Every structure is written in C-alpha cells, then in structure tokens.
Amino acid sequence: MTEWFTLTALSIAAAGFLVGIVVGLTGMGGGALMTPALIFLGVGHTSAIVTADLTAAAIYKTGGAITHAREGSPNLRLAAWLVAGSVPMAFLGPWLVNALTDDPADLEKTLKLCIGIALLFAASTYALRLYINLRRVRRGGVAPDDDPRIRPLPTLAVGMLGGLLVGITSVGSGSVIMIALLMLYPGLSAVRLVGTDLVQAVPLVLSAALANIAIHGLEWDLLVPLVIGSVPGTLLGSRIAPRVPQSVIRRGIVIVLTMSGTALLFKAGLHPFGEGHETLEAVLVAAIGVAMVLLVPLVWGLLRRQHGLPMFGAPTVSEMERMERRTAPER
C-alpha cells in the first residue's frame, strides 16, 4: 500500500486528474493526452504506460457507455460494425509489435515511434473536425439522420484502423474514430455520435488492454493512481464544460498533440540534427509550439474569411456549434 502514496503515484494521479478534466471538457480521447503525459513524466516503461492507460480507459469508458445506452443515444448497429473491425485488430496489434523485436530497448523505441505518429495523426484529425464543422455551419447544416443507412465496408475499415492504433498506442479511440464517423455519417447528432463512439470503445479498449496485459503484465502502481485521478477529473470537466471557452481549449489540444508527437519521434531515435543534439531538438519542439500559437489563429482566421465570416471574433467555435444545431433543416 505504501508504494501508492509516493511522489510518483501523486504525479500519476495529478496527471490523470488534469487530463481527465480536458477529456470531460472536450470529449477528446484520453489516450492521446494521457499516454504522452506519463511517458514524459518518466513513471515507467512505455509498454507499461500503454497497458495501464488502456485498462483505466476500459473502466471509465464503461461508465460513460452505460449512461449513454440508458438514454438510448448510441446507434447500436453502427457500433456493432465498428466493433467487428476494431476488436480483432486491437487484440492483434500488440502481438504484431511484440513480434518485431525481443529487445526491450528496441520495443521502447518502436512504441514511441508509433505513438508519435499516432499523435500527429490525431492532431490532424482534430483540426479537420473543426474545419468540417465550419463548412457544415456555413452550408446551412446537414439534415439530421440518427438512423442512417450503414455503410459496412468503410465502417469496418474505420474500426480496423482505429483498433490497430488503439491496440498499439492507446491513441485513436476518441479522436480518429470520431472524425471518421463524422465524415461517414454527417447527419448523426452530437449525442448519438458520442454515444456510439463510447459504446464501441468499451470492447475496443478492453480487447487492447487484455492483449497488452497478456504480453507485458499490469503494473498496479501505475493503474490505481491513474484511475483515482482521471475519474474525478473527467466528472469535473463534464460539469464545467458549458462555462469554458471550447475554441481555446481545442486549438491548444492540437498544439499540444503536435509538440508531443514531434518530441516522441525524437525520443524514438529520429534525430534531425544527428545524435547528441537533444538541446537543439528541445528548441525545435518549443519553436513548433510557438509557431503554432502564432500561426493557428491566423490560419483559422483565413479559413473563416474564406467562408464568409470575419477573421476573428464572433461567431466563436462554440457559437458555430450552437448555430449548426439550430440551423439544421428538419427531416
């Protein structure tokens, strides 16, 4: 018991709490934020961190899925097609990576490389989600359709890609799959979209967690403080979400994911300046962050102007989301 009250355990719980708040605020998948946060804290091997994060996600996503299922918000047929693709790939992914090498150091580098790529992919999809929302609002919304005709092959492919990403990296359940659903089924309401994603995510992360536990084992000193911190953080974030400016948080997430993904690529052995130039690499990551802080609002403003909106100011991202719900034509 005493090892759960160390400075390391408190750091894990604090990280879980902070990430949980962001997840509750935005609905962003926790793996895209939690896994790199724990890696940079240096609280364990990357494989152990991925396993603990997936196991924690299986716990708190189950609660969210049950809540949405009771309210009737998930599209269960759509979730079933996603699960058919994601669960086998989520279980297979960790075994594929483990088969690549029996050297722990090589495994660490491989996992960090995969996570870095997944984070950059998640940042791209998250930015794409904002842009799709902008286009939908300016076109007068999309006719609501909470029971769309299922497109089996594309949906199965999305599940397989998402399952592979989650199984290897724990990233993708709440970011990559969500944006894919938004593109394939634009008529789904926000509550049906989130509910469907949560329901399919439970067997997905459970499958990935079981595979990783079978290969790497489960470190309870990572899992327990992670759950203790993340669950109340997620609940708090959900409660304060209506009072927090979403646009700032979402742009910040894109910047953090980009910086984290780039830094993990460097940790995986991709050294643009050659070996032994960690300081230059750190400066480059910081420069990317500063450049994005300055450029992201400018690029977003130019996109707004291209669609007939003022570059800055109203309507904000959250106001556009409310406009989309109000202006969607009736079926």
PDB file of C-alpha atoms in Angstrom, residues 54-273:
ATOM      1  CA  LEU A  54      -5.911   1.183 -21.785  1.00  0.00           C
ATOM      2  CA  THR A  55      -7.057  -0.591 -18.612  1.00  0.00           C
ATOM      3  CA  ALA A  56      -8.076   2.709 -16.991  1.00  0.00           C
ATOM      4  CA  ALA A  57      -9.916   3.697 -20.179  1.00  0.00           C
ATOM      5  CA  ALA A  58     -11.829   0.410 -20.122  1.00  0.00           C
ATOM      6  CA  ILE A  59     -13.001   1.307 -16.609  1.00  0.00           C
ATOM      7  CA  TYR A  60     -14.159   4.892 -17.088  1.00  0.00           C
ATOM      8  CA  LYS A  61     -15.456   4.440 -20.649  1.00  0.00           C
ATOM      9  CA  THR A  62     -17.730   1.652 -19.388  1.00  0.00           C
ATOM     10  CA  GLY A  63     -19.493   4.109 -17.087  1.00  0.00           C
ATOM     11  CA  GLY A  64     -19.966   6.613 -19.903  1.00  0.00           C
ATOM     12  CA  ALA A  65     -21.223   3.929 -22.286  1.00  0.00           C
ATOM     13  CA  ILE A  66     -23.782   2.656 -19.754  1.00  0.00           C
ATOM     14  CA  THR A  67     -25.085   6.199 -19.237  1.00  0.00           C
ATOM     15  CA  HIS A  68     -25.500   6.796 -22.968  1.00  0.00           C
ATOM     16  CA  ALA A  69     -27.059   3.349 -23.506  1.00  0.00           C
ATOM     17  CA  ARG A  70     -29.688   4.021 -20.831  1.00  0.00           C
ATOM     18  CA  GLU A  71     -30.565   7.290 -22.547  1.00  0.00           C
ATOM     19  CA  GLY A  72     -30.881   5.496 -25.890  1.00  0.00           C
ATOM     20  CA  SER A  73     -28.302   7.685 -27.621  1.00  0.00           C
ATOM     21  CA  PRO A  74     -25.984   5.091 -29.272  1.00  0.00           C
ATOM     22  CA  ASN A  75     -26.623   3.720 -32.742  1.00  0.00           C
ATOM     23  CA  LEU A  76     -26.078   0.073 -31.861  1.00  0.00           C
ATOM     24  CA  ARG A  77     -25.993  -1.245 -35.440  1.00  0.00           C
ATOM     25  CA  LEU A  78     -23.288   1.241 -36.345  1.00  0.00           C
ATOM     26  CA  ALA A  79     -21.385   0.421 -33.149  1.00  0.00           C
ATOM     27  CA  ALA A  80     -21.588  -3.301 -33.985  1.00  0.00           C
ATOM     28  CA  TRP A  81     -19.925  -2.808 -37.385  1.00  0.00           C
ATOM     29  CA  LEU A  82     -17.170  -0.739 -35.775  1.00  0.00           C
ATOM     30  CA  VAL A  83     -16.627  -3.392 -33.097  1.00  0.00           C
ATOM     31  CA  ALA A  84     -16.429  -6.127 -35.729  1.00  0.00           C
ATOM     32  CA  GLY A  85     -13.419  -4.362 -37.223  1.00  0.00           C
ATOM     33  CA  SER A  86     -11.799  -2.855 -34.154  1.00  0.00           C
ATOM     34  CA  VAL A  87     -11.792  -5.642 -31.560  1.00  0.00           C
ATOM     35  CA  PRO A  88      -9.778  -8.235 -33.565  1.00  0.00           C
ATOM     36  CA  MET A  89      -7.254  -5.597 -34.700  1.00  0.00           C
ATOM     37  CA  ALA A  90      -6.939  -4.138 -31.196  1.00  0.00           C
ATOM     38  CA  PHE A  91      -6.058  -7.596 -29.895  1.00  0.00           C
ATOM     39  CA  LEU A  92      -3.719  -8.371 -32.792  1.00  0.00           C
ATOM     40  CA  GLY A  93      -1.823  -5.049 -32.801  1.00  0.00           C
ATOM     41  CA  PRO A  94       0.223  -5.527 -29.606  1.00  0.00           C
ATOM     42  CA  TRP A  95       1.234  -9.048 -30.697  1.00  0.00           C
ATOM     43  CA  LEU A  96       2.426  -7.706 -34.053  1.00  0.00           C
ATOM     44  CA  VAL A  97       4.634  -5.092 -32.393  1.00  0.00           C
ATOM     45  CA  ASN A  98       5.930  -7.600 -29.866  1.00  0.00           C
ATOM     46  CA  ALA A  99       6.866  -9.973 -32.698  1.00  0.00           C
ATOM     47  CA  LEU A 100       9.084  -7.304 -34.269  1.00  0.00           C
ATOM     48  CA  THR A 101      11.736  -7.497 -31.561  1.00  0.00           C
ATOM     49  CA  ASP A 102      12.649  -9.269 -28.341  1.00  0.00           C
ATOM     50  CA  ASP A 103      14.952  -6.406 -27.270  1.00  0.00           C
ATOM     51  CA  PRO A 104      13.276  -4.174 -24.608  1.00  0.00           C
ATOM     52  CA  ALA A 105      15.185  -1.096 -25.820  1.00  0.00           C
ATOM     53  CA  ASP A 106      14.047  -1.629 -29.407  1.00  0.00           C
ATOM     54  CA  LEU A 107      10.492  -2.203 -28.190  1.00  0.00           C
ATOM     55  CA  GLU A 108      10.601   1.131 -26.337  1.00  0.00           C
ATOM     56  CA  LYS A 109      11.763   2.957 -29.461  1.00  0.00           C
ATOM     57  CA  THR A 110       9.180   1.222 -31.656  1.00  0.00           C
ATOM     58  CA  LEU A 111       6.326   2.091 -29.308  1.00  0.00           C
ATOM     59  CA  LYS A 112       7.422   5.720 -29.001  1.00  0.00           C
ATOM     60  CA  LEU A 113       7.682   5.969 -32.777  1.00  0.00           C
ATOM     61  CA  CYS A 114       4.176   4.534 -33.221  1.00  0.00           C
ATOM     62  CA  ILE A 115       2.739   6.796 -30.515  1.00  0.00           C
ATOM     63  CA  GLY A 116       4.442   9.860 -32.004  1.00  0.00           C
ATOM     64  CA  ILE A 117       2.954   9.145 -35.432  1.00  0.00           C
ATOM     65  CA  ALA A 118      -0.456   8.442 -33.886  1.00  0.00           C
ATOM     66  CA  LEU A 119      -0.384  11.757 -32.001  1.00  0.00           C
ATOM     67  CA  LEU A 120       0.404  13.729 -35.152  1.00  0.00           C
ATOM     68  CA  PHE A 121      -2.397  11.838 -36.914  1.00  0.00           C
ATOM     69  CA  ALA A 122      -4.781  12.623 -34.034  1.00  0.00           C
ATOM     70  CA  ALA A 123      -3.827  16.318 -34.167  1.00  0.00           C
ATOM     71  CA  SER A 124      -4.568  16.362 -37.892  1.00  0.00           C
ATOM     72  CA  THR A 125      -7.957  14.696 -37.456  1.00  0.00           C
ATOM     73  CA  TYR A 126      -8.858  17.023 -34.592  1.00  0.00           C
ATOM     74  CA  ALA A 127      -8.037  20.073 -36.705  1.00  0.00           C
ATOM     75  CA  LEU A 128     -10.008  18.533 -39.573  1.00  0.00           C
ATOM     76  CA  ARG A 129     -13.016  18.146 -37.293  1.00  0.00           C
ATOM     77  CA  LEU A 130     -13.037  21.895 -36.605  1.00  0.00           C
ATOM     78  CA  TYR A 131     -12.828  22.643 -40.325  1.00  0.00           C
ATOM     79  CA  ILE A 132     -15.648  20.230 -41.194  1.00  0.00           C
ATOM     80  CA  ASN A 133     -17.815  21.896 -38.572  1.00  0.00           C
ATOM     81  CA  LEU A 134     -17.049  25.312 -40.093  1.00  0.00           C
ATOM     82  CA  ARG A 135     -18.089  24.146 -43.576  1.00  0.00           C
ATOM     83  CA  ARG A 136     -21.248  22.484 -42.299  1.00  0.00           C
ATOM     84  CA  VAL A 137     -22.374  25.630 -40.494  1.00  0.00           C
ATOM     85  CA  ARG A 138     -21.771  27.871 -43.500  1.00  0.00           C
ATOM     86  CA  ARG A 139     -23.706  25.500 -45.766  1.00  0.00           C
ATOM     87  CA  GLY A 140     -26.764  25.702 -43.508  1.00  0.00           C
ATOM     88  CA  GLY A 141     -26.232  22.463 -41.619  1.00  0.00           C
ATOM     89  CA  VAL A 142     -26.839  18.837 -42.556  1.00  0.00           C
ATOM     90  CA  ALA A 143     -30.211  17.122 -42.420  1.00  0.00           C
ATOM     91  CA  PRO A 144     -30.297  15.196 -39.139  1.00  0.00           C
ATOM     92  CA  ASP A 145     -30.314  11.430 -39.536  1.00  0.00           C
ATOM     93  CA  ASP A 146     -29.795   9.461 -36.322  1.00  0.00           C
ATOM     94  CA  ASP A 147     -30.596   6.161 -38.048  1.00  0.00           C
ATOM     95  CA  PRO A 148     -28.545   6.376 -41.263  1.00  0.00           C
ATOM     96  CA  ARG A 149     -28.048   3.609 -43.786  1.00  0.00           C
ATOM     97  CA  ILE A 150     -24.957   1.742 -42.614  1.00  0.00           C
ATOM     98  CA  ARG A 151     -22.007   1.669 -44.990  1.00  0.00           C
ATOM     99  CA  PRO A 152     -20.486  -1.687 -43.960  1.00  0.00           C
ATOM    100  CA  LEU A 153     -17.106  -1.703 -45.716  1.00  0.00           C
ATOM    101  CA  PRO A 154     -15.998   1.865 -44.863  1.00  0.00           C
ATOM    102  CA  THR A 155     -17.279   1.454 -41.297  1.00  0.00           C
ATOM    103  CA  LEU A 156     -15.462  -1.869 -40.922  1.00  0.00           C
ATOM    104  CA  ALA A 157     -12.271  -0.272 -42.283  1.00  0.00           C
ATOM    105  CA  VAL A 158     -12.546   2.599 -39.786  1.00  0.00           C
ATOM    106  CA  GLY A 159     -12.939   0.084 -36.970  1.00  0.00           C
ATOM    107  CA  MET A 160      -9.909  -1.885 -38.127  1.00  0.00           C
ATOM    108  CA  LEU A 161      -7.687   1.198 -38.387  1.00  0.00           C
ATOM    109  CA  GLY A 162      -8.886   2.536 -35.054  1.00  0.00           C
ATOM    110  CA  GLY A 163      -8.431  -0.863 -33.396  1.00  0.00           C
ATOM    111  CA  LEU A 164      -4.876  -1.210 -34.686  1.00  0.00           C
ATOM    112  CA  LEU A 165      -3.948   2.290 -33.489  1.00  0.00           C
ATOM    113  CA  VAL A 166      -5.511   1.805 -30.065  1.00  0.00           C
ATOM    114  CA  GLY A 167      -4.042  -1.660 -29.564  1.00  0.00           C
ATOM    115  CA  ILE A 168      -0.510  -0.453 -30.251  1.00  0.00           C
ATOM    116  CA  THR A 169      -0.554   3.091 -28.885  1.00  0.00           C
ATOM    117  CA  SER A 170      -3.801   3.574 -26.849  1.00  0.00           C
ATOM    118  CA  VAL A 171      -4.412   6.610 -29.136  1.00  0.00           C
ATOM    119  CA  GLY A 172      -7.297   6.829 -31.584  1.00  0.00           C
ATOM    120  CA  SER A 173     -10.487   5.732 -29.839  1.00  0.00           C
ATOM    121  CA  GLY A 174     -11.831   9.220 -29.168  1.00  0.00           C
ATOM    122  CA  SER A 175     -10.103  11.138 -31.957  1.00  0.00           C
ATOM    123  CA  VAL A 176      -9.503   9.176 -35.158  1.00  0.00           C
ATOM    124  CA  ILE A 177     -12.689   7.088 -34.965  1.00  0.00           C
ATOM    125  CA  MET A 178     -14.794  10.114 -34.024  1.00  0.00           C
ATOM    126  CA  ILE A 179     -13.736  12.200 -37.017  1.00  0.00           C
ATOM    127  CA  ALA A 180     -14.211   9.205 -39.334  1.00  0.00           C
ATOM    128  CA  LEU A 181     -17.784   8.775 -38.065  1.00  0.00           C
ATOM    129  CA  LEU A 182     -18.411  12.483 -38.550  1.00  0.00           C
ATOM    130  CA  MET A 183     -17.333  12.215 -42.188  1.00  0.00           C
ATOM    131  CA  LEU A 184     -19.145   8.955 -42.953  1.00  0.00           C
ATOM    132  CA  TYR A 185     -22.384   9.829 -41.141  1.00  0.00           C
ATOM    133  CA  PRO A 186     -22.679  13.639 -41.042  1.00  0.00           C
ATOM    134  CA  GLY A 187     -26.356  13.517 -40.093  1.00  0.00           C
ATOM    135  CA  LEU A 188     -25.689  11.918 -36.699  1.00  0.00           C
ATOM    136  CA  SER A 189     -26.418  14.314 -33.845  1.00  0.00           C
ATOM    137  CA  ALA A 190     -23.641  15.099 -31.378  1.00  0.00           C
ATOM    138  CA  VAL A 191     -25.181  12.959 -28.630  1.00  0.00           C
ATOM    139  CA  ARG A 192     -25.621   9.958 -30.971  1.00  0.00           C
ATOM    140  CA  LEU A 193     -22.086  10.402 -32.266  1.00  0.00           C
ATOM    141  CA  VAL A 194     -20.572  10.440 -28.768  1.00  0.00           C
ATOM    142  CA  GLY A 195     -22.825   7.642 -27.532  1.00  0.00           C
ATOM    143  CA  THR A 196     -21.967   5.387 -30.484  1.00  0.00           C
ATOM    144  CA  ASP A 197     -18.258   6.076 -30.078  1.00  0.00           C
ATOM    145  CA  LEU A 198     -18.359   5.309 -26.356  1.00  0.00           C
ATOM    146  CA  VAL A 199     -20.268   2.044 -26.804  1.00  0.00           C
ATOM    147  CA  GLN A 200     -17.860   0.741 -29.447  1.00  0.00           C
ATOM    148  CA  ALA A 201     -14.872   1.983 -27.451  1.00  0.00           C
ATOM    149  CA  VAL A 202     -15.542  -0.280 -24.454  1.00  0.00           C
ATOM    150  CA  PRO A 203     -14.911  -3.652 -26.182  1.00  0.00           C
ATOM    151  CA  LEU A 204     -12.182  -1.968 -28.246  1.00  0.00           C
ATOM    152  CA  VAL A 205     -10.082  -0.758 -25.317  1.00  0.00           C
ATOM    153  CA  LEU A 206     -10.887  -3.907 -23.317  1.00  0.00           C
ATOM    154  CA  SER A 207      -9.549  -6.077 -26.141  1.00  0.00           C
ATOM    155  CA  ALA A 208      -6.444  -3.909 -26.452  1.00  0.00           C
ATOM    156  CA  ALA A 209      -5.931  -3.915 -22.678  1.00  0.00           C
ATOM    157  CA  LEU A 210      -6.210  -7.723 -22.440  1.00  0.00           C
ATOM    158  CA  ALA A 211      -3.667  -8.213 -25.223  1.00  0.00           C
ATOM    159  CA  ASN A 212      -1.210  -5.792 -23.632  1.00  0.00           C
ATOM    160  CA  ILE A 213      -1.703  -7.350 -20.185  1.00  0.00           C
ATOM    161  CA  ALA A 214      -1.054 -10.812 -21.637  1.00  0.00           C
ATOM    162  CA  ILE A 215       2.208  -9.587 -23.193  1.00  0.00           C
ATOM    163  CA  HIS A 216       3.529  -7.028 -20.709  1.00  0.00           C
ATOM    164  CA  GLY A 217       1.600  -7.646 -17.489  1.00  0.00           C
ATOM    165  CA  LEU A 218      -0.211  -4.951 -15.492  1.00  0.00           C
ATOM    166  CA  GLU A 219       1.550  -2.578 -13.087  1.00  0.00           C
ATOM    167  CA  TRP A 220      -0.951  -1.745 -10.365  1.00  0.00           C
ATOM    168  CA  ASP A 221       1.165   1.116  -9.043  1.00  0.00           C
ATOM    169  CA  LEU A 222       0.504   2.828 -12.384  1.00  0.00           C
ATOM    170  CA  LEU A 223      -3.142   1.844 -12.791  1.00  0.00           C
ATOM    171  CA  VAL A 224      -4.513   2.682  -9.329  1.00  0.00           C
ATOM    172  CA  PRO A 225      -3.374   6.327  -9.094  1.00  0.00           C
ATOM    173  CA  LEU A 226      -4.303   6.804 -12.748  1.00  0.00           C
ATOM    174  CA  VAL A 227      -7.894   5.744 -12.092  1.00  0.00           C
ATOM    175  CA  ILE A 228      -8.033   7.702  -8.821  1.00  0.00           C
ATOM    176  CA  GLY A 229      -7.006  10.863 -10.654  1.00  0.00           C
ATOM    177  CA  SER A 230      -8.743  10.517 -14.017  1.00  0.00           C
ATOM    178  CA  VAL A 231     -12.275   9.604 -12.894  1.00  0.00           C
ATOM    179  CA  PRO A 232     -12.937  12.711 -10.743  1.00  0.00           C
ATOM    180  CA  GLY A 233     -11.125  14.854 -13.321  1.00  0.00           C
ATOM    181  CA  THR A 234     -13.437  13.651 -16.080  1.00  0.00           C
ATOM    182  CA  LEU A 235     -16.522  14.272 -13.926  1.00  0.00           C
ATOM    183  CA  LEU A 236     -15.330  17.785 -13.043  1.00  0.00           C
ATOM    184  CA  GLY A 237     -14.538  18.595 -16.674  1.00  0.00           C
ATOM    185  CA  SER A 238     -18.004  17.469 -17.753  1.00  0.00           C
ATOM    186  CA  ARG A 239     -19.649  19.727 -15.157  1.00  0.00           C
ATOM    187  CA  ILE A 240     -17.721  22.887 -16.032  1.00  0.00           C
ATOM    188  CA  ALA A 241     -17.712  22.334 -19.815  1.00  0.00           C
ATOM    189  CA  PRO A 242     -20.627  24.729 -20.536  1.00  0.00           C
ATOM    190  CA  ARG A 243     -18.744  27.605 -18.859  1.00  0.00           C
ATOM    191  CA  VAL A 244     -15.352  27.133 -20.528  1.00  0.00           C
ATOM    192  CA  PRO A 245     -14.403  28.558 -23.963  1.00  0.00           C
ATOM    193  CA  GLN A 246     -14.090  25.480 -26.165  1.00  0.00           C
ATOM    194  CA  SER A 247     -12.252  27.185 -29.031  1.00  0.00           C
ATOM    195  CA  VAL A 248      -9.175  27.995 -26.944  1.00  0.00           C
ATOM    196  CA  ILE A 249      -9.008  24.503 -25.441  1.00  0.00           C
ATOM    197  CA  ARG A 250      -9.401  22.725 -28.771  1.00  0.00           C
ATOM    198  CA  ARG A 251      -6.738  24.774 -30.508  1.00  0.00           C
ATOM    199  CA  GLY A 252      -4.493  24.193 -27.518  1.00  0.00           C
ATOM    200  CA  ILE A 253      -5.032  20.431 -27.828  1.00  0.00           C
ATOM    201  CA  VAL A 254      -3.929  20.493 -31.484  1.00  0.00           C
ATOM    202  CA  ILE A 255      -0.749  22.347 -30.462  1.00  0.00           C
ATOM    203  CA  VAL A 256      -0.007  20.011 -27.528  1.00  0.00           C
ATOM    204  CA  LEU A 257      -0.554  16.884 -29.627  1.00  0.00           C
ATOM    205  CA  THR A 258       1.743  18.205 -32.360  1.00  0.00           C
ATOM    206  CA  MET A 259       4.515  19.089 -29.909  1.00  0.00           C
ATOM    207  CA  SER A 260       4.167  15.789 -28.029  1.00  0.00           C
ATOM    208  CA  GLY A 261       4.161  13.743 -31.227  1.00  0.00           C
ATOM    209  CA  THR A 262       7.273  15.507 -32.522  1.00  0.00           C
ATOM    210  CA  ALA A 263       9.097  15.078 -29.207  1.00  0.00           C
ATOM    211  CA  LEU A 264       8.276  11.353 -29.121  1.00  0.00           C
ATOM    212  CA  LEU A 265       9.635  10.906 -32.638  1.00  0.00           C
ATOM    213  CA  PHE A 266      12.908  12.371 -31.375  1.00  0.00           C
ATOM    214  CA  LYS A 267      12.829  10.038 -28.344  1.00  0.00           C
ATOM    215  CA  ALA A 268      12.267   7.114 -30.715  1.00  0.00           C
ATOM    216  CA  GLY A 269      15.575   7.831 -32.433  1.00  0.00           C
ATOM    217  CA  LEU A 270      14.677  10.210 -35.253  1.00  0.00           C
ATOM    218  CA  HIS A 271      17.378  12.860 -34.777  1.00  0.00           C
ATOM    219  CA  PRO A 272      17.236  15.615 -37.423  1.00  0.00           C
ATOM    220  CA  PHE A 273      20.465  17.178 -36.132  1.00  0.00           C
TER     221      PHE A 273
END
